Amino acid sequence: MDKLFAILGDIHANLDALEVVLADCREQGVTDYLCTGDVVGYNAQPHECLEIVRGLGCPIVMGNHDYYVSSRQDLDDFNPVAAAGIEWTRKQLSVEEMYFLRALPFVTTKTGITLVHATMDGPEDFGYVFDHLQAEAHFSHQVTPLCFHGHTHCPMIYEKQMGAVYRIDAQDFKLPIGRKYFINVGSVGQPRDGDPRAAYVLYDPKARTVRFRRLDYDIAAAQAKIREAGLPERLAQRLEVGQ
Ligand code: ZN
């Protein structure tokens, strides 16, 4: 059977979004999953999401929330809302789940495709890539033709061709041979590009096509769980605006 990859990340403990994405994956005929990290943080169902993602048996890389939730590091670098989410999540997970997160690799190239949460230009520093200069720094460390990442929660395409780097708006496309791509798959559980729908990417290695999927899910249900858990109100509000 031909392979069809689903690349998903920044799930951030949003079970309502994750379930809709995985149902779509099954409908699309996905054979293989890749996860760009940040399974937990922000939303209210870290345990459930972790169990499901682990059940996929797929490569997963370490996100910054996965890293900080599973360590005793201080949270000075985080804004108070994100820090509150991390502290709450630390109390929800079992010791075994903490160890699992703590052991995630920062980078994997297992499938011939590179996965990193933020950028190959210091995978452990979790820098943000928003423009072609930051992408250029990344590309100098990308060995494989294709790399998927997340972290900004904004789907985006970066292309390197004849030494020049371009930023291209997320759109379905066919990968030309001889160029390198660094593709941001967006966020399943907390999109920030102004579109509140859950985001993930499909990659067909035989047809060389990349498709950006957006899916409606029950945002009100996810918000109710955030409020019930006593997480910051801002985390509920941002889901409906996709910011
Ligand atoms: Zn994230």
Coordinates of N, CA and C and ligand atoms in Angstrom, one line a residue:
M1 N 0.8 -1.2 0.0 CA 0.0 0.0 0.0 C 0.9 1.3 0.0
D2 N 0.5 2.2 -0.8 CA 1.2 3.5 -0.8 C 1.1 4.2 0.5
K3 N 2.2 4.9 0.9 CA 2.2 5.6 2.2 C 1.5 6.9 2.0
L4 N 0.8 7.3 3.1 CA 0.3 8.6 3.2 C 0.6 9.1 4.7
F5 N 1.4 10.1 4.8 CA 1.8 10.6 6.1 C 0.8 11.7 6.6
A6 N 0.5 11.6 7.9 CA -0.2 12.8 8.5 C 0.8 13.3 9.5
I7 N 1.1 14.7 9.4 CA 2.0 15.3 10.3 C 1.2 16.3 11.2
L8 N 1.2 16.0 12.5 CA 0.4 16.8 13.4 C 1.2 17.2 14.6
G9 N 0.9 18.4 15.1 CA 1.7 18.8 16.3 C 0.9 20.0 17.0
D10 N 1.5 20.5 18.1 CA 0.9 21.5 18.9 C -0.5 21.1 19.2
I11 N -0.7 19.9 19.6 CA -2.0 19.4 20.0 C -2.5 20.0 21.3
H12 N -1.5 20.2 22.2 CA -1.7 21.0 23.4 C -3.0 20.6 24.2
A13 N -3.1 19.3 24.4 CA -4.1 18.7 25.3 C -5.5 19.1 24.9
N14 N -5.7 19.3 23.6 CA -7.1 19.6 23.1 C -7.7 18.3 22.5
L15 N -8.3 17.5 23.3 CA -8.8 16.2 22.8 C -9.9 16.4 21.8
D16 N -10.8 17.4 21.9 CA -11.9 17.6 21.0 C -11.3 17.9 19.6
A17 N -10.2 18.6 19.5 CA -9.6 18.9 18.2 C -8.9 17.6 17.7
L18 N -8.2 17.0 18.6 CA -7.4 15.8 18.2 C -8.3 14.7 17.6
E19 N -9.4 14.5 18.2 CA -10.3 13.4 17.8 C -10.8 13.7 16.4
V20 N -11.1 14.9 16.1 CA -11.6 15.3 14.7 C -10.5 15.1 13.7
V21 N -9.3 15.5 14.1 CA -8.2 15.4 13.2 C -7.9 13.9 12.9
L22 N -7.9 13.1 13.9 CA -7.6 11.6 13.7 C -8.7 11.0 12.9
A23 N -10.0 11.4 13.0 CA -11.1 10.8 12.2 C -10.9 11.2 10.8
D24 N -10.4 12.5 10.5 CA -10.1 12.9 9.2 C -9.0 12.1 8.6
C25 N -8.0 11.8 9.4 CA -6.8 11.1 8.9 C -7.3 9.7 8.4
R26 N -8.1 9.1 9.2 CA -8.6 7.7 8.8 C -9.4 7.8 7.5
E27 N -10.2 8.8 7.4 CA -11.0 9.0 6.2 C -10.1 9.2 5.0
Q28 N -9.0 10.0 5.2 CA -8.1 10.3 4.1 C -7.2 9.1 3.7
G29 N -7.2 8.1 4.6 CA -6.4 6.9 4.3 C -4.9 7.0 4.7
V30 N -4.7 7.7 5.8 CA -3.4 7.9 6.4 C -2.8 6.5 6.8
T31 N -1.5 6.3 6.5 CA -0.9 5.0 6.9 C 0.2 5.3 7.9
D32 N 0.7 6.5 8.0 CA 1.8 6.8 8.9 C 1.6 8.1 9.6
Y33 N 2.0 8.2 10.8 CA 1.8 9.5 11.6 C 3.2 10.0 12.0
L34 N 3.3 11.3 12.0 CA 4.5 12.0 12.5 C 4.0 13.1 13.4
C35 N 4.7 13.3 14.6 CA 4.2 14.3 15.5 C 5.4 15.3 15.8
T36 N 5.1 16.6 15.6 CA 6.0 17.7 15.7 C 6.1 18.2 17.2
G37 N 5.5 17.5 18.1 CA 5.6 17.9 19.5 C 4.6 18.9 20.1
D38 N 4.8 19.1 21.4 CA 3.8 19.9 22.2 C 2.4 19.2 22.2
V39 N 2.5 18.0 22.7 CA 1.3 17.2 22.9 C 0.5 17.8 24.1
V40 N 1.2 18.4 25.1 CA 0.5 18.9 26.3 C 0.6 20.4 26.4
G41 N 0.0 21.0 27.5 CA 0.1 22.4 27.7 C -1.1 23.1 27.2
Y42 N -1.5 24.2 27.8 CA -2.6 25.1 27.5 C -4.0 24.6 27.7
N43 N -4.4 23.4 27.1 CA -5.7 22.9 27.2 C -5.9 21.8 28.3
A44 N -7.1 21.3 28.4 CA -7.4 20.6 29.7 C -7.3 19.1 29.7
Q45 N -6.9 18.5 28.5 CA -6.9 17.0 28.5 C -5.5 16.4 28.1
P46 N -4.5 16.7 28.9 CA -3.1 16.3 28.6 C -3.0 14.7 28.6
H47 N -3.6 14.1 29.7 CA -3.5 12.7 29.8 C -4.1 11.9 28.6
E48 N -5.3 12.3 28.3 CA -6.0 11.7 27.2 C -5.3 11.8 25.8
C49 N -4.8 13.1 25.6 CA -4.1 13.3 24.3 C -2.8 12.5 24.3
L50 N -2.1 12.5 25.4 CA -0.8 11.8 25.4 C -1.0 10.3 25.1
E51 N -2.1 9.7 25.7 CA -2.4 8.3 25.6 C -2.7 8.0 24.1
I52 N -3.5 8.9 23.5 CA -3.8 8.6 22.1 C -2.6 8.8 21.1
V53 N -1.8 9.8 21.4 CA -0.7 10.1 20.5 C 0.4 8.9 20.7
R54 N 0.6 8.5 21.9 CA 1.5 7.4 22.1 C 1.0 6.1 21.4
G55 N -0.4 6.0 21.4 CA -1.0 4.8 20.8 C -0.8 4.7 19.3
L56 N -0.5 5.9 18.7 CA -0.2 5.9 17.2 C 1.1 5.2 16.9
G57 N 2.0 5.1 17.9 CA 3.3 4.5 17.8 C 4.2 5.2 16.8
C58 N 4.1 6.5 16.7 CA 4.8 7.2 15.7 C 6.0 8.0 16.3
P59 N 6.9 8.5 15.4 CA 7.9 9.4 15.9 C 7.3 10.7 16.4
I60 N 7.8 11.1 17.6 CA 7.4 12.3 18.2 C 8.6 13.1 18.7
V61 N 8.7 14.4 18.4 CA 9.8 15.2 18.9 C 9.3 16.0 20.1
M62 N 10.3 16.5 20.8 CA 10.1 17.3 22.0 C 9.7 18.7 21.7
G63 N 8.5 19.1 22.2 CA 8.1 20.5 22.2 C 8.5 21.2 23.4
N64 N 8.5 22.6 23.4 CA 8.9 23.3 24.6 C 7.9 23.1 25.8
H65 N 6.6 22.9 25.5 CA 5.7 22.6 26.6 C 6.0 21.2 27.2
D66 N 6.2 20.2 26.3 CA 6.6 18.8 26.7 C 7.8 18.9 27.6
Y67 N 8.8 19.7 27.2 CA 10.0 19.8 27.9 C 9.8 20.4 29.3
Y68 N 9.1 21.6 29.3 CA 9.0 22.3 30.6 C 8.0 21.6 31.6
V69 N 7.0 20.9 31.0 CA 6.1 20.2 31.9 C 6.8 19.1 32.6
S70 N 7.7 18.4 31.8 CA 8.4 17.2 32.4 C 9.7 17.5 33.1
S71 N 10.0 18.8 33.4 CA 11.2 19.1 34.1 C 10.8 20.0 35.2
R72 N 11.8 20.3 36.1 CA 11.6 21.2 37.2 C 12.1 22.6 36.9
Q73 N 12.4 22.8 35.6 CA 12.9 24.1 35.2 C 12.0 25.3 35.6
D74 N 12.5 26.4 35.9 CA 11.7 27.5 36.2 C 11.1 28.1 34.9
L75 N 10.0 28.8 35.0 CA 9.2 29.2 33.9 C 9.3 30.7 33.5
D76 N 10.5 31.2 33.9 CA 10.7 32.7 33.7 C 10.5 33.1 32.2
D77 N 10.8 32.2 31.3 CA 10.7 32.6 29.9 C 9.3 32.5 29.3
F78 N 8.4 32.1 30.1 CA 7.0 31.9 29.7 C 6.2 33.1 30.2
N79 N 5.2 33.5 29.4 CA 4.2 34.5 29.9 C 3.4 33.8 30.9
P80 N 2.7 34.6 31.8 CA 2.0 34.0 33.0 C 0.9 33.0 32.6
V81 N 0.3 33.3 31.5 CA -0.8 32.4 31.1 C -0.3 31.0 30.7
A82 N 0.8 31.0 29.9 CA 1.4 29.7 29.5 C 2.0 29.0 30.7
A83 N 2.6 29.8 31.6 CA 3.2 29.2 32.8 C 2.2 28.5 33.6
A84 N 1.0 29.2 33.8 CA -0.1 28.6 34.6 C -0.5 27.3 34.0
G85 N -0.6 27.2 32.6 CA -0.9 26.0 31.9 C 0.1 24.9 32.2
I86 N 1.4 25.2 32.2 CA 2.4 24.2 32.4 C 2.4 23.7 33.9
E87 N 2.2 24.6 34.8 CA 2.1 24.2 36.2 C 0.9 23.3 36.5
W88 N -0.2 23.7 35.9 CA -1.4 22.8 36.0 C -1.2 21.4 35.4
T89 N -0.6 21.4 34.2 CA -0.3 20.1 33.6 C 0.6 19.2 34.4
R90 N 1.6 19.9 35.0 CA 2.6 19.1 35.8 C 1.8 18.3 36.9
K91 N 0.7 18.8 37.4 CA 0.0 18.1 38.4 C -0.9 17.0 37.9
Q92 N -1.2 17.1 36.6 CA -2.1 16.1 36.0 C -1.5 14.8 35.6
L93 N -0.2 14.9 35.2 CA 0.4 13.7 34.6 C 1.1 12.8 35.6
S94 N 1.1 11.5 35.3 CA 1.7 10.5 36.1 C 3.2 10.6 36.0
V95 N 4.0 10.0 36.9 CA 5.4 10.0 36.8 C 5.9 9.3 35.5
E96 N 5.2 8.2 35.2 CA 5.5 7.5 34.0 C 5.4 8.4 32.7
E97 N 4.3 9.2 32.7 CA 4.0 10.1 31.6 C 5.1 11.2 31.5
M98 N 5.5 11.7 32.7 CA 6.6 12.7 32.8 C 7.9 12.1 32.2
Y99 N 8.2 10.9 32.5 CA 9.4 10.2 32.0 C 9.3 10.1 30.5
F100 N 8.2 9.7 30.0 CA 8.0 9.5 28.6 C 8.3 10.9 27.9
L101 N 7.7 12.0 28.4 CA 7.9 13.3 27.7 C 9.4 13.7 27.8
R102 N 10.0 13.4 29.0 CA 11.3 13.8 29.2 C 12.3 13.1 28.3
A103 N 11.9 11.9 27.8 CA 12.8 11.1 26.9 C 12.6 11.4 25.5
L104 N 11.7 12.3 25.1 CA 11.5 12.6 23.7 C 12.7 13.2 23.0
P105 N 13.1 12.8 21.8 CA 14.2 13.5 21.1 C 13.9 14.9 20.6
F106 N 14.8 15.7 20.5 CA 14.6 17.1 19.9 C 14.5 17.0 18.4
V107 N 15.1 16.0 17.8 CA 15.1 15.9 16.4 C 15.0 14.4 16.0
T108 N 14.3 14.1 15.0 CA 14.4 12.7 14.4 C 14.4 12.8 12.9
T109 N 15.1 11.8 12.3 CA 15.1 11.7 10.8 C 14.8 10.3 10.4
K110 N 14.2 9.6 11.4 CA 14.0 8.1 11.2 C 13.4 7.8 9.8
T111 N 12.4 8.5 9.4 CA 11.7 8.1 8.1 C 12.3 8.8 6.9
G112 N 13.5 9.4 7.1 CA 14.1 10.1 5.9 C 13.6 11.6 5.8
I113 N 12.6 11.9 6.7 CA 12.0 13.2 6.8 C 12.5 13.7 8.2
T114 N 12.9 15.0 8.2 CA 13.3 15.6 9.5 C 12.1 16.1 10.3
L115 N 12.1 15.8 11.6 CA 11.0 16.4 12.4 C 11.7 17.2 13.5
V116 N 11.3 18.4 13.7 CA 11.8 19.2 14.8 C 10.7 20.1 15.3
H117 N 10.6 20.4 16.6 CA 9.5 21.3 17.0 C 9.6 22.7 16.5
A118 N 10.8 23.3 16.7 CA 10.9 24.7 16.4 C 11.8 25.0 15.2
T119 N 13.1 24.7 15.3 CA 14.1 25.0 14.2 C 15.3 24.1 14.4
M120 N 16.0 23.7 13.4 CA 17.2 23.0 13.5 C 18.4 23.8 13.9
D121 N 18.1 25.1 13.8 CA 19.2 26.1 14.3 C 19.0 26.2 15.8
G122 N 19.4 25.1 16.5 CA 19.3 25.1 18.0 C 18.0 24.5 18.4
P123 N 17.8 23.2 18.1 CA 16.5 22.5 18.4 C 16.1 22.6 19.9
E124 N 17.1 22.7 20.8 CA 16.9 22.8 22.2 C 16.6 24.2 22.7
D125 N 16.7 25.1 21.9 CA 16.4 26.5 22.3 C 15.0 27.0 21.9
F126 N 14.3 26.3 21.1 CA 13.0 26.6 20.7 C 12.8 28.0 20.2
G127 N 13.6 28.4 19.3 CA 13.5 29.8 18.7 C 12.3 29.7 17.7
Y128 N 11.7 30.9 17.4 CA 10.6 31.0 16.5 C 11.0 31.3 15.1
V129 N 10.4 30.6 14.1 CA 10.7 30.9 12.7 C 9.5 31.6 12.1
F130 N 9.6 32.9 11.8 CA 8.5 33.6 11.2 C 8.8 34.2 9.9
D131 N 10.1 34.3 9.6 CA 10.5 35.0 8.3 C 11.6 34.2 7.6
H132 N 12.0 34.7 6.4 CA 12.9 33.9 5.6 C 14.3 33.9 6.2
L133 N 14.7 34.9 7.0 CA 16.0 35.0 7.6 C 16.2 33.9 8.7
Q134 N 15.1 33.8 9.5 CA 15.1 32.7 10.5 C 15.1 31.3 9.8
A135 N 14.4 31.2 8.7 CA 14.3 30.0 8.0 C 15.7 29.7 7.4
E136 N 16.4 30.7 6.9 CA 17.7 30.5 6.4 C 18.7 29.9 7.4
A137 N 18.6 30.4 8.6 CA 19.5 29.8 9.7 C 19.1 28.4 9.9
H138 N 17.8 28.1 9.8 CA 17.4 26.7 10.0 C 17.9 25.8 8.8
F139 N 17.8 26.3 7.6 CA 18.2 25.5 6.4 C 19.6 25.1 6.4
S140 N 20.5 25.9 7.1 CA 21.9 25.5 7.1 C 22.1 24.2 7.9
H141 N 21.1 23.8 8.7 CA 21.2 22.6 9.5 C 20.3 21.4 9.0
Q142 N 19.5 21.7 8.0 CA 18.6 20.7 7.5 C 19.2 19.9 6.4
V143 N 19.4 18.6 6.7 CA 20.1 17.7 5.8 C 19.2 17.0 4.8
T144 N 18.0 16.6 5.2 CA 17.0 15.9 4.4 C 16.3 17.0 3.5
P145 N 15.7 16.5 2.4 CA 15.0 17.4 1.5 C 13.8 18.1 2.2
L146 N 13.2 17.3 3.1 CA 12.0 17.7 3.7 C 12.1 17.7 5.2
C147 N 11.6 18.8 5.8 CA 11.5 18.9 7.3 C 10.2 19.5 7.7
F148 N 9.5 18.9 8.7 CA 8.3 19.5 9.3 C 8.5 20.0 10.7
H149 N 7.8 21.1 11.0 CA 7.9 21.7 12.3 C 6.6 22.3 12.7
G150 N 6.6 23.0 13.9 CA 5.4 23.6 14.4 C 5.9 24.9 15.2
H151 N 5.4 24.9 16.4 CA 5.9 25.9 17.4 C 5.2 27.3 17.3
T152 N 5.1 27.8 16.1 CA 4.5 29.2 16.0 C 2.9 29.0 15.9
H153 N 2.5 27.8 15.6 CA 1.0 27.5 15.5 C 0.5 28.2 14.2
C154 N 1.3 28.6 13.3 CA 0.9 29.2 12.0 C 1.4 28.3 10.9
P155 N 0.5 27.7 10.1 CA 1.0 26.9 8.9 C 1.7 27.8 7.9
M156 N 2.8 27.3 7.4 CA 3.7 28.1 6.5 C 4.6 27.2 5.7
I157 N 5.1 27.6 4.6 CA 6.0 26.9 3.8 C 7.3 27.7 3.6
Y158 N 8.5 27.1 3.9 CA 9.7 27.8 3.5 C 10.4 26.9 2.5
E159 N 10.9 27.6 1.5 CA 11.6 26.9 0.4 C 13.0 27.4 0.2
K160 N 13.9 26.4 0.0 CA 15.3 26.8 -0.4 C 15.6 26.3 -1.8
Q161 N 15.9 27.2 -2.6 CA 16.2 26.9 -4.0 C 17.3 27.7 -4.5
M162 N 18.4 27.0 -5.1 CA 19.6 27.7 -5.6 C 20.1 28.7 -4.5
G163 N 20.1 28.3 -3.3 CA 20.8 29.1 -2.2 C 19.9 30.2 -1.7
A164 N 18.7 30.4 -2.3 CA 17.8 31.5 -1.8 C 16.7 30.9 -1.0
V165 N 16.2 31.6 0.0 CA 15.1 31.1 0.8 C 13.9 31.9 0.6
Y166 N 12.7 31.3 0.4 CA 11.5 32.0 0.2 C 10.4 31.5 1.3
R167 N 9.6 32.5 1.7 CA 8.5 32.1 2.5 C 7.2 32.1 1.7
I168 N 6.5 31.1 1.7 CA 5.3 30.9 0.9 C 4.1 30.6 1.8
D169 N 2.9 31.3 1.5 CA 1.7 31.0 2.3 C 1.4 29.5 2.2
A170 N 0.8 29.0 3.3 CA 0.4 27.6 3.3 C -0.6 27.3 2.2
Q171 N -0.3 26.4 1.4 CA -1.3 26.0 0.3 C -0.9 24.6 -0.2
D172 N -1.8 23.9 -0.7 CA -1.6 22.6 -1.3 C -0.6 22.7 -2.4
F173 N 0.4 21.8 -2.5 CA 1.3 21.9 -3.6 C 2.1 20.6 -3.8
K174 N 2.7 20.5 -5.0 CA 3.5 19.4 -5.4 C 5.0 19.8 -5.2
L175 N 5.8 18.9 -4.5 CA 7.2 19.2 -4.2 C 8.0 19.1 -5.5
P176 N 8.6 20.1 -6.0 CA 9.5 19.9 -7.1 C 10.8 19.3 -6.6
I177 N 11.5 18.5 -7.5 CA 12.7 17.8 -7.1 C 13.8 18.9 -7.1
G178 N 14.8 18.7 -6.2 CA 16.0 19.5 -6.1 C 15.9 20.7 -5.2
R179 N 14.7 20.9 -4.6 CA 14.6 22.0 -3.6 C 14.4 21.4 -2.2
K180 N 14.7 22.3 -1.2 CA 14.5 21.9 0.2 C 13.2 22.6 0.7
Y181 N 12.5 21.8 1.5 CA 11.3 22.4 2.2 C 11.3 22.3 3.7
F182 N 10.9 23.3 4.3 CA 10.7 23.4 5.8 C 9.3 23.8 6.0
I183 N 8.5 22.9 6.4 CA 7.0 23.1 6.4 C 6.5 23.2 7.8
N184 N 5.8 24.3 8.2 CA 5.1 24.4 9.4 C 3.7 23.8 9.3
V185 N 3.4 22.8 10.1 CA 2.1 22.1 10.0 C 1.0 22.8 10.7
G186 N 1.2 23.9 11.4 CA 0.2 24.5 12.1 C -0.1 23.8 13.4
S187 N -1.2 24.1 14.1 CA -1.5 23.5 15.4 C -2.9 22.8 15.4
V188 N -2.9 21.6 15.9 CA -4.2 20.9 16.1 C -5.0 21.6 17.2
G189 N -4.4 21.9 18.3 CA -5.1 22.3 19.5 C -5.2 23.8 19.9
Q190 N -4.4 24.6 19.2 CA -4.5 26.1 19.5 C -4.0 26.9 18.3
P191 N -4.7 26.9 17.2 CA -4.2 27.6 16.0 C -4.1 29.1 16.3
R192 N -3.1 29.8 15.7 CA -2.9 31.2 16.0 C -2.8 32.0 14.7
D193 N -3.3 31.5 13.6 CA -3.2 32.3 12.3 C -4.5 32.9 12.0
G194 N -5.4 33.1 13.0 CA -6.6 33.8 12.8 C -7.7 32.8 12.3
D195 N -7.4 31.6 12.1 CA -8.4 30.6 11.7 C -8.5 29.6 12.9
P196 N -9.6 29.5 13.5 CA -9.7 28.7 14.7 C -9.8 27.2 14.5
R197 N -9.9 26.8 13.2 CA -10.0 25.4 12.9 C -8.7 24.6 13.1
A198 N -8.9 23.3 13.5 CA -7.7 22.5 13.8 C -6.9 22.3 12.5
A199 N -5.6 22.3 12.6 CA -4.7 22.2 11.4 C -3.8 21.0 11.5
Y200 N -3.6 20.4 10.4 CA -2.5 19.4 10.2 C -2.2 19.3 8.7
V201 N -1.2 18.4 8.4 CA -0.7 18.3 7.0 C -0.7 16.9 6.6
L202 N -1.0 16.6 5.3 CA -0.9 15.3 4.7 C 0.3 15.4 3.7
Y203 N 1.1 14.3 3.7 CA 2.2 14.3 2.8 C 2.2 12.9 2.1
D204 N 2.1 12.9 0.7 CA 2.1 11.7 -0.1 C 3.4 11.6 -0.8
P205 N 4.3 10.7 -0.3 CA 5.7 10.7 -0.8 C 5.8 10.2 -2.3
K206 N 4.8 9.5 -2.7 CA 4.9 9.0 -4.1 C 4.4 10.1 -5.1
A207 N 3.3 10.7 -4.8 CA 2.8 11.8 -5.6 C 3.6 13.1 -5.3
R208 N 4.4 13.1 -4.2 CA 5.1 14.3 -3.8 C 4.2 15.5 -3.5
T209 N 3.1 15.2 -3.0 CA 2.1 16.3 -2.7 C 2.0 16.6 -1.2
V210 N 1.8 17.8 -0.8 CA 1.6 18.3 0.5 C 0.2 19.0 0.6
R211 N -0.6 18.6 1.5 CA -1.9 19.2 1.7 C -2.1 19.7 3.1
F212 N -2.6 20.9 3.2 CA -2.9 21.6 4.5 C -4.4 21.4 4.8
R213 N -4.7 20.7 5.9 CA -6.0 20.4 6.2 C -6.5 21.3 7.4
R214 N -7.7 21.8 7.3 CA -8.3 22.6 8.4 C -9.7 22.0 8.7
L215 N -10.0 21.8 10.0 CA -11.2 21.1 10.4 C -11.9 21.8 11.5
D216 N -13.2 22.0 11.4 CA -14.0 22.4 12.5 C -14.1 21.4 13.6
Y217 N -14.1 21.8 14.8 CA -14.3 20.9 15.9 C -15.1 21.6 17.0
D218 N -15.5 20.9 18.0 CA -16.4 21.5 19.0 C -15.6 22.4 20.0
I219 N -15.4 23.6 19.6 CA -14.6 24.6 20.4 C -15.2 24.8 21.7
A220 N -16.6 24.9 21.7 CA -17.3 25.2 23.0 C -17.0 24.1 24.0
A221 N -16.9 22.9 23.6 CA -16.6 21.8 24.5 C -15.2 21.9 25.1
A222 N -14.2 22.2 24.2 CA -12.9 22.4 24.7 C -12.8 23.6 25.7
Q223 N -13.5 24.7 25.4 CA -13.5 25.8 26.3 C -14.1 25.5 27.7
A224 N -15.2 24.7 27.6 CA -15.9 24.3 28.9 C -14.9 23.6 29.8
K225 N -14.1 22.7 29.2 CA -13.2 21.9 30.0 C -12.1 22.7 30.6
I226 N -11.7 23.8 29.8 CA -10.6 24.7 30.3 C -11.1 25.4 31.5
R227 N -12.4 25.9 31.4 CA -13.0 26.7 32.5 C -13.2 25.8 33.7
E228 N -13.7 24.6 33.5 CA -13.9 23.6 34.6 C -12.6 23.3 35.3
A229 N -11.5 23.2 34.6 CA -10.2 22.9 35.2 C -9.6 24.0 35.9
G230 N -10.2 25.2 35.8 CA -9.7 26.4 36.5 C -8.4 27.0 35.8
L231 N -8.3 26.6 34.5 CA -7.1 27.2 33.7 C -7.5 28.6 33.4
P232 N -6.5 29.5 33.0 CA -6.8 30.9 32.7 C -7.9 31.1 31.6
E233 N -8.8 32.0 31.9 CA -9.9 32.3 30.9 C -9.4 32.6 29.5
R234 N -8.2 33.3 29.4 CA -7.6 33.6 28.2 C -7.4 32.4 27.3
L235 N -7.1 31.3 27.9 CA -6.8 30.0 27.1 C -8.1 29.5 26.5
A236 N -9.3 29.8 27.1 CA -10.5 29.4 26.5 C -10.9 30.4 25.4
Q237 N -10.7 31.6 25.7 CA -11.1 32.7 24.7 C -10.4 32.6 23.4
R238 N -9.1 32.3 23.5 CA -8.2 32.4 22.3 C -8.6 31.3 21.3
L239 N -9.2 30.2 21.7 CA -9.5 29.1 20.8 C -10.5 29.5 19.8
E240 N -11.5 30.4 20.2 CA -12.6 30.7 19.2 C -12.1 31.8 18.2
V241 N -11.0 32.5 18.5 CA -10.6 33.4 17.5 C -9.3 32.9 16.7
G242 N -8.7 31.9 17.2 CA -7.6 31.3 16.5 C -6.4 32.2 16.7
Q243 N -6.2 32.8 17.9 CA -5.0 33.6 18.2 C -4.3 33.2 19.4
Ligands
ZN1 ZN 3.0 25.0 20.9

